[in-house]
Amino acid sequence: MNSISLQYPDLGSAVLIKIFQIADILAITPKEATKIYLAIQAKKQNANIRKA
């Protein structure tokens, strides 16, 4: 198990794969990529709440 899955146990395998892909593309650490991913998801969720 990697530290990301230990720190965020509710993230599924598909999400972890996306996080590592983001990290690879942007040449950043998986921890930084996790923060980016979670920020994007929070913005999406806020946008959906406003639409409702």
mmCIF file of C-alpha atoms in Angstrom:
data_model
loop_
_atom_site.group_PDB
_atom_site.id
_atom_site.type_symbol
_atom_site.label_atom_id
_atom_site.label_comp_id
_atom_site.label_asym_id
_atom_site.label_seq_id
_atom_site.Cartn_x
_atom_site.Cartn_y
_atom_site.Cartn_z
ATOM 1 C CA MET A 1 0.000 0.000 0.000
ATOM 2 C CA ASN A 2 1.254 3.465 -0.766
ATOM 3 C CA SER A 3 1.040 6.479 1.509
ATOM 4 C CA ILE A 4 -1.721 8.095 -0.572
ATOM 5 C CA SER A 5 -4.091 5.155 -0.097
ATOM 6 C CA LEU A 6 -3.267 5.103 3.618
ATOM 7 C CA GLN A 7 -3.853 8.834 3.995
ATOM 8 C CA TYR A 8 -7.081 8.789 1.958
ATOM 9 C CA PRO A 9 -8.586 5.307 2.484
ATOM 10 C CA ASP A 10 -11.895 6.284 0.856
ATOM 11 C CA LEU A 11 -10.278 6.790 -2.566
ATOM 12 C CA GLY A 12 -10.886 3.906 -4.950
ATOM 13 C CA SER A 13 -8.414 2.209 -7.259
ATOM 14 C CA ALA A 14 -9.566 4.142 -10.331
ATOM 15 C CA VAL A 15 -9.027 7.419 -8.498
ATOM 16 C CA LEU A 16 -5.561 6.370 -7.377
ATOM 17 C CA ILE A 17 -4.668 5.545 -10.974
ATOM 18 C CA LYS A 18 -5.865 9.013 -12.051
ATOM 19 C CA ILE A 19 -3.805 10.620 -9.301
ATOM 20 C CA PHE A 20 -0.642 8.831 -10.398
ATOM 21 C CA GLN A 21 -1.360 9.769 -14.020
ATOM 22 C CA ILE A 22 -1.715 13.431 -13.020
ATOM 23 C CA ALA A 23 1.545 13.209 -11.082
ATOM 24 C CA ASP A 24 3.324 11.652 -14.046
ATOM 25 C CA ILE A 25 2.012 14.192 -16.569
ATOM 26 C CA LEU A 26 2.787 17.211 -14.390
ATOM 27 C CA ALA A 27 6.047 15.760 -13.012
ATOM 28 C CA ILE A 28 4.932 16.272 -9.414
ATOM 29 C CA THR A 29 4.644 13.987 -6.415
ATOM 30 C CA PRO A 30 1.542 11.824 -5.953
ATOM 31 C CA LYS A 31 0.805 13.754 -2.751
ATOM 32 C CA GLU A 32 0.683 17.031 -4.696
ATOM 33 C CA ALA A 33 -1.434 15.380 -7.391
ATOM 34 C CA THR A 34 -3.869 14.184 -4.719
ATOM 35 C CA LYS A 35 -4.345 17.755 -3.506
ATOM 36 C CA ILE A 36 -5.018 18.888 -7.089
ATOM 37 C CA TYR A 37 -7.474 16.033 -7.690
ATOM 38 C CA LEU A 38 -9.379 16.707 -4.462
ATOM 39 C CA ALA A 39 -9.532 20.451 -5.214
ATOM 40 C CA ILE A 40 -10.980 19.737 -8.661
ATOM 41 C CA GLN A 41 -13.571 17.384 -7.171
ATOM 42 C CA ALA A 42 -14.550 19.992 -4.563
ATOM 43 C CA LYS A 43 -15.041 22.622 -7.281
ATOM 44 C CA LYS A 44 -17.176 20.196 -9.303
ATOM 45 C CA GLN A 45 -19.275 19.411 -6.245
ATOM 46 C CA ASN A 46 -19.753 23.114 -5.458
ATOM 47 C CA ALA A 47 -20.812 23.773 -9.057
ATOM 48 C CA ASN A 48 -23.356 20.945 -8.868
ATOM 49 C CA ILE A 49 -24.773 22.303 -5.616
ATOM 50 C CA ARG A 50 -25.263 25.749 -7.189
ATOM 51 C CA LYS A 51 -27.115 24.222 -10.156
ATOM 52 C CA ALA A 52 -29.580 22.409 -7.891
#
